[in-house]
């Protein structure tokens, strides 16, 4: 790619940075910088999605169009930042003379205001304040430097260790993400092939395919990858989407802690637990999509908690709708967490509708004195809440609606074909079946290397399920042909369990529900309500999604939502005054769990699969092509062998023969022409009823994966067919 093209890649990042200044909260807010980051991420994400939808509708998904869109977005962000800075400067010039006469005419609270530090939230956790009028972003950076200096001066040794570990893990993840080629299994099958199809056809139209997940699974994360693919011409930066999502999860989770009354130590504990969880570590360097969904759901969670303290303004409603829509567009299971949080938000907004405005910032204050005046304003407040709720849903629909409309037109149902609707969702919802499903999901999520423990608990679950009349392998509550149990303790990005973070989150939820005041003296009601929403989300997950061996990654959104409860509870243990002997034991156990969490994270970084720092398959010593095939190394040479034969025959229109879980992405890499242009790959099988497959006789060549029999059936008579163990190709006479 040209140097100019790489420079355009910086535009989305630059626009995001500028937007954090533009979207700084105008009113006092908890952790204002993190709130600005959340808002900027949502606006950038929505712009990326709507740009893809618009250009796709115009059949203009090309490098010039996407580059131009991002440059315009950056220019608009810069103009907005300057305007806000100018308004803040004008407000400051008016406020200062007025203050000299004893009258405060106006005060700026956003970026560009004279106040250098934003008010701290209930946690007392102040963040660097908005930029001053003359300096803009430079002043914001100066504020961050001052905060870092203050942290080094005031932080304890433990807090420094936590912060250093978090930063070190993130930096090493960034290194791995940049060095490793995409090699996630699902990405080879459908995540990355769908991006290549969009690039090849210049639109989002569906195409004939034997892999229904290429068109039926929500494409929110792939939309982001599409921008990088068009801007860079390859997949060198694809892993950065999930790495950025990991950062987003940390931002959202730590802000939730601050909103629930947690101070700096509680926030660091939360970030530490989340950053060192092996599933997060491994996915942060992947082209999987679970962290992206978790980040958007986390944004929805922290925005919903804002609604417990004050009435939502227009900007908050738009942001909450954007978070909901982006979650739905990325992974619909994330809505199982967003839904309860939206209900919590709606209930809080209705309660605030009947309170005087002066009490909105203090949910625990009395509403005495409101009287009939409160009732009169209550009706208007209810109407406002209903209208706001509808706006949230409308914004979410605008984000996810175009994709759902295409799926509905194609399959007659917004959730896709029956095959998809019946494979993942639970088909039985009686209490015994839900209980068995929950126990199996919990067993896999909390799996450990202790074989006897795994075998004993699995046997107890299987025997217990039969005792209540449920087959533990019932296809109605079990994905595909999978068999419970499976080991999930080892550091594999698709399966690895999270017993430490999960156990601490579970304990945090229990204590938050039972004795919230002991954990958060400033926000016990909000803490209990949030914990209840998290518990409901987990319950909905176990009641709606079948057990599957890789189900742990599907729970990632719930883990991100629950870890703040663990951080708050651990911090409360450190603060609580216990009998000296008991305190020593409690602190010792906590420190042991934190050390174990750090060790798990380091091991996942070092030896995790399929991207690791040391050993066989290291990102430092493994060749590019071999890295891509670490999941199936025996296939690497076969793909190259077949692609070389097809290229030698100068074939441009190439037929695909494959099954639902076969790898398609290698063909898009190997069969590009010398200028890097995509090949014309056409499916010779199709599971889309309205999109028939192509005629094999019209192909210049055929490439096959998986089944030799299926390939032979589709190869025209007289063609030469060559097939190895997994890969084959066929050429017509004369080629």
Coordinates of N, CA and C in Angstrom, one line a residue, residues 386-499:
X386 N -41.0 8.2 27.9 CA -41.5 7.3 26.9 C -40.9 7.8 25.5
X387 N -40.9 9.1 25.3 CA -40.4 9.6 24.1 C -38.9 9.3 24.0
X388 N -38.1 9.4 25.1 CA -36.7 9.1 25.1 C -36.5 7.7 24.8
X389 N -37.3 6.8 25.4 CA -37.1 5.4 25.1 C -37.3 5.0 23.6
X390 N -38.3 5.7 23.1 CA -38.6 5.4 21.6 C -37.4 5.9 20.8
X391 N -36.8 7.1 21.2 CA -35.7 7.6 20.5 C -34.5 6.6 20.5
X392 N -34.3 6.0 21.7 CA -33.2 5.1 21.9 C -33.4 3.9 20.9
X393 N -34.7 3.4 20.9 CA -35.0 2.3 20.0 C -34.9 2.7 18.5
X394 N -35.3 3.9 18.2 CA -35.2 4.4 16.8 C -33.8 4.5 16.3
X395 N -32.9 5.0 17.2 CA -31.5 5.1 16.8 C -30.9 3.7 16.6
X396 N -31.2 2.8 17.6 CA -30.7 1.4 17.5 C -31.2 0.8 16.2
X397 N -32.4 1.0 15.8 CA -33.0 0.5 14.6 C -32.3 1.0 13.4
X398 N -31.9 2.3 13.4 CA -31.2 2.9 12.3 C -29.9 2.3 12.0
X399 N -29.2 1.8 13.1 CA -27.9 1.2 13.0 C -28.0 -0.2 12.5
X400 N -28.9 -1.0 13.1 CA -29.0 -2.4 12.8 C -30.1 -2.7 11.7
X401 N -31.0 -1.8 11.5 CA -32.1 -2.0 10.6 C -31.8 -2.5 9.2
X402 N -30.8 -1.8 8.5 CA -30.6 -2.2 7.2 C -30.1 -3.6 7.0
X403 N -29.3 -4.1 7.9 CA -28.9 -5.5 7.9 C -30.1 -6.4 8.1
X404 N -30.9 -6.1 9.1 CA -32.0 -7.0 9.4 C -33.0 -7.0 8.2
X405 N -33.1 -5.8 7.6 CA -34.0 -5.8 6.4 C -33.5 -6.7 5.3
X406 N -32.2 -6.7 5.0 CA -31.7 -7.6 4.0 C -31.9 -9.1 4.4
X407 N -31.7 -9.4 5.7 CA -31.9 -10.8 6.1 C -33.4 -11.2 6.0
X408 N -34.3 -10.3 6.3 CA -35.7 -10.5 6.2 C -36.1 -10.8 4.8
X409 N -35.7 -9.9 3.9 CA -36.0 -10.1 2.5 C -35.5 -11.4 2.0
X410 N -34.3 -11.8 2.4 CA -33.7 -13.0 1.9 C -34.3 -14.3 2.4
X411 N -34.6 -14.3 3.7 CA -35.0 -15.5 4.4 C -36.4 -15.4 5.0
X412 N -37.1 -14.3 4.9 CA -38.4 -14.2 5.4 C -38.5 -14.0 6.9
X413 N -37.3 -13.8 7.6 CA -37.3 -13.7 9.1 C -36.1 -12.9 9.4
X414 N -36.2 -11.9 10.3 CA -35.0 -11.1 10.7 C -33.9 -11.8 11.3
X415 N -34.1 -13.0 11.9 CA -33.1 -13.8 12.5 C -32.5 -14.8 11.6
X416 N -32.8 -14.8 10.3 CA -32.2 -15.7 9.4 C -33.0 -17.0 9.1
X417 N -32.3 -17.9 8.5 CA -33.0 -19.2 8.1 C -33.3 -20.1 9.3
X418 N -34.2 -21.0 9.2 CA -34.4 -21.9 10.4 C -33.2 -22.6 10.9
X419 N -32.2 -22.9 10.0 CA -31.0 -23.6 10.4 C -30.3 -22.8 11.4
X420 N -30.2 -21.5 11.3 CA -29.5 -20.6 12.2 C -30.4 -20.5 13.5
X421 N -31.7 -20.3 13.4 CA -32.5 -20.0 14.5 C -32.7 -21.2 15.4
X422 N -32.4 -22.4 14.9 CA -32.6 -23.6 15.7 C -31.2 -24.2 16.2
X423 N -30.1 -23.7 15.7 CA -28.8 -24.3 16.0 C -28.3 -23.7 17.3
X424 N -28.4 -22.4 17.5 CA -27.8 -21.8 18.7 C -28.8 -21.5 19.8
X425 N -30.0 -21.0 19.5 CA -31.0 -20.8 20.6 C -31.5 -22.0 21.2
X426 N -31.9 -22.0 22.5 CA -32.5 -23.1 23.2 C -33.8 -23.4 22.5
X427 N -34.1 -24.7 22.4 CA -35.4 -25.2 21.8 C -36.3 -25.7 22.9
X428 N -35.8 -25.8 24.1 CA -36.7 -26.2 25.3 C -36.5 -25.1 26.3
X429 N -37.6 -24.7 27.0 CA -37.5 -23.7 28.0 C -38.2 -24.1 29.3
X430 N -38.4 -25.3 29.5 CA -38.9 -25.8 30.8 C -37.8 -25.6 31.9
X431 N -38.2 -25.4 33.1 CA -37.2 -25.1 34.2 C -36.1 -26.2 34.3
X432 N -36.4 -27.5 34.3 CA -35.3 -28.5 34.4 C -34.3 -28.3 33.2
X433 N -34.8 -28.1 32.0 CA -33.8 -28.0 30.9 C -33.0 -26.7 31.1
X434 N -33.6 -25.6 31.5 CA -32.8 -24.4 31.7 C -31.8 -24.6 32.8
X435 N -32.2 -25.3 33.9 CA -31.2 -25.5 35.0 C -30.0 -26.4 34.5
X436 N -30.3 -27.4 33.7 CA -29.2 -28.3 33.2 C -28.3 -27.5 32.3
X437 N -28.9 -26.7 31.4 CA -28.1 -25.8 30.5 C -27.2 -24.9 31.3
X438 N -27.8 -24.3 32.4 CA -27.0 -23.3 33.2 C -25.9 -24.0 33.9
X439 N -26.1 -25.2 34.4 CA -25.0 -25.9 35.1 C -23.9 -26.3 34.2
X440 N -24.3 -26.7 33.0 CA -23.2 -27.1 32.0 C -22.4 -25.9 31.5
X441 N -23.1 -24.8 31.3 CA -22.4 -23.6 30.9 C -21.5 -23.1 32.1
X442 N -22.0 -23.2 33.3 CA -21.1 -22.8 34.4 C -20.0 -23.7 34.6
X443 N -20.1 -25.0 34.4 CA -19.0 -26.0 34.5 C -17.9 -25.7 33.5
X444 N -18.3 -25.4 32.3 CA -17.3 -25.0 31.2 C -16.7 -23.7 31.5
X445 N -17.4 -22.7 32.0 CA -16.9 -21.4 32.3 C -15.9 -21.4 33.4
X446 N -16.1 -22.3 34.4 CA -15.3 -22.3 35.6 C -14.3 -23.5 35.6
X447 N -14.0 -24.0 34.4 CA -13.2 -25.2 34.3 C -11.7 -24.9 34.8
X448 N -11.1 -25.8 35.3 CA -9.7 -25.7 35.8 C -8.9 -26.9 35.4
X449 N -7.5 -26.8 35.5 CA -6.7 -27.9 35.1 C -6.8 -29.1 36.0
X450 N -7.6 -29.0 37.1 CA -7.7 -30.2 38.0 C -8.7 -31.2 37.4
X451 N -8.1 -32.3 36.8 CA -8.9 -33.3 36.1 C -9.9 -34.0 37.0
X452 N -9.6 -34.4 38.2 CA -10.6 -35.0 39.0 C -11.7 -34.1 39.4
X453 N -11.5 -32.9 39.6 CA -12.5 -31.9 39.9 C -13.5 -31.8 38.7
X454 N -12.9 -31.6 37.5 CA -13.7 -31.5 36.3 C -14.6 -32.8 36.1
X455 N -13.9 -33.9 36.2 CA -14.7 -35.2 36.0 C -15.8 -35.3 37.0
X456 N -15.5 -35.0 38.3 CA -16.5 -35.2 39.4 C -17.7 -34.3 39.2
X457 N -17.4 -33.0 38.9 CA -18.5 -32.1 38.8 C -19.3 -32.4 37.5
X458 N -18.7 -32.8 36.4 CA -19.4 -33.2 35.2 C -20.3 -34.4 35.4
X459 N -19.7 -35.4 36.2 CA -20.6 -36.5 36.4 C -21.7 -36.2 37.3
X460 N -21.5 -35.3 38.3 CA -22.7 -34.9 39.1 C -23.7 -34.2 38.3
X461 N -23.3 -33.3 37.4 CA -24.3 -32.6 36.6 C -25.0 -33.6 35.7
X462 N -24.3 -34.5 35.1 CA -25.0 -35.5 34.2 C -26.0 -36.4 35.0
X463 N -25.5 -36.9 36.1 CA -26.4 -37.7 36.9 C -27.6 -37.0 37.4
X464 N -27.4 -35.7 37.9 CA -28.5 -34.9 38.4 C -29.5 -34.6 37.3
X465 N -29.0 -34.3 36.1 CA -29.9 -34.0 35.0 C -30.8 -35.2 34.7
X466 N -30.2 -36.3 34.6 CA -31.0 -37.5 34.4 C -32.1 -37.7 35.5
X467 N -31.7 -37.4 36.7 CA -32.6 -37.6 37.8 C -33.8 -36.7 37.7
X468 N -33.7 -35.5 37.1 CA -34.8 -34.7 36.9 C -35.5 -34.8 35.5
X469 N -35.1 -35.8 34.8 CA -35.7 -36.1 33.5 C -35.2 -35.4 32.3
X470 N -33.9 -34.9 32.4 CA -33.3 -34.2 31.2 C -32.1 -35.0 30.8
X471 N -32.0 -35.3 29.5 CA -30.8 -35.9 28.9 C -29.7 -34.8 28.8
X472 N -28.6 -35.0 29.4 CA -27.5 -34.0 29.4 C -27.0 -33.7 28.0
X473 N -27.3 -34.6 27.0 CA -26.8 -34.4 25.7 C -28.0 -34.1 24.7
X474 N -29.1 -33.7 25.3 CA -30.3 -33.4 24.5 C -30.0 -32.4 23.4
X475 N -30.3 -32.7 22.2 CA -30.0 -31.8 21.1 C -30.8 -30.5 21.2
X476 N -31.9 -30.5 21.9 CA -32.6 -29.3 22.0 C -32.0 -28.2 22.9
X477 N -31.0 -28.7 23.7 CA -30.3 -27.8 24.6 C -28.8 -27.9 24.4
X478 N -28.3 -28.6 23.4 CA -26.9 -28.8 23.1 C -26.7 -28.5 21.6
X479 N -25.6 -27.7 21.4 CA -25.3 -27.3 20.0 C -24.8 -28.5 19.2
X480 N -25.4 -28.6 18.0 CA -24.9 -29.6 17.0 C -24.8 -31.0 17.5
X481 N -23.7 -31.6 17.3 CA -23.4 -32.9 17.8 C -22.4 -33.0 18.9
X482 N -22.2 -31.8 19.5 CA -21.2 -31.7 20.6 C -21.7 -32.5 21.8
X483 N -20.7 -33.0 22.6 CA -21.0 -33.8 23.8 C -20.4 -33.2 25.0
X484 N -21.2 -33.0 26.0 CA -20.7 -32.4 27.3 C -20.2 -33.6 28.1
X485 N -19.0 -33.4 28.9 CA -18.3 -32.1 29.0 C -17.1 -32.1 28.1
X486 N -16.4 -30.9 28.0 CA -15.2 -30.8 27.3 C -14.2 -30.0 28.1
X487 N -12.9 -30.3 28.1 CA -11.9 -29.5 28.8 C -11.8 -28.1 28.2
X488 N -11.8 -27.1 29.1 CA -11.8 -25.7 28.6 C -10.8 -24.8 29.4
X489 N -9.9 -25.5 30.1 CA -9.0 -24.7 31.0 C -7.8 -24.2 30.2
X490 N -7.4 -24.9 29.1 CA -6.2 -24.5 28.4 C -6.4 -23.2 27.6
X491 N -5.3 -22.4 27.4 CA -5.4 -21.1 26.8 C -5.6 -21.1 25.3
X492 N -6.8 -21.4 24.9 CA -7.2 -21.4 23.5 C -8.3 -20.2 23.4
X493 N -8.1 -19.4 22.4 CA -8.9 -18.2 22.3 C -10.4 -18.5 22.2
X494 N -10.8 -19.7 21.7 CA -12.2 -20.0 21.5 C -12.8 -20.7 22.7
X495 N -12.0 -21.3 23.6 CA -12.6 -22.1 24.7 C -12.2 -21.7 26.1
X496 N -11.1 -21.0 26.3 CA -10.5 -20.9 27.6 C -11.5 -20.4 28.6
X497 N -11.4 -21.1 29.8 CA -12.4 -20.7 30.9 C -11.8 -19.5 31.7
X498 N -12.7 -19.0 32.6 CA -12.3 -17.9 33.4 C -12.7 -18.1 34.8
X499 N -12.1 -19.1 35.5 CA -12.5 -19.5 36.8 C -12.2 -18.4 37.9

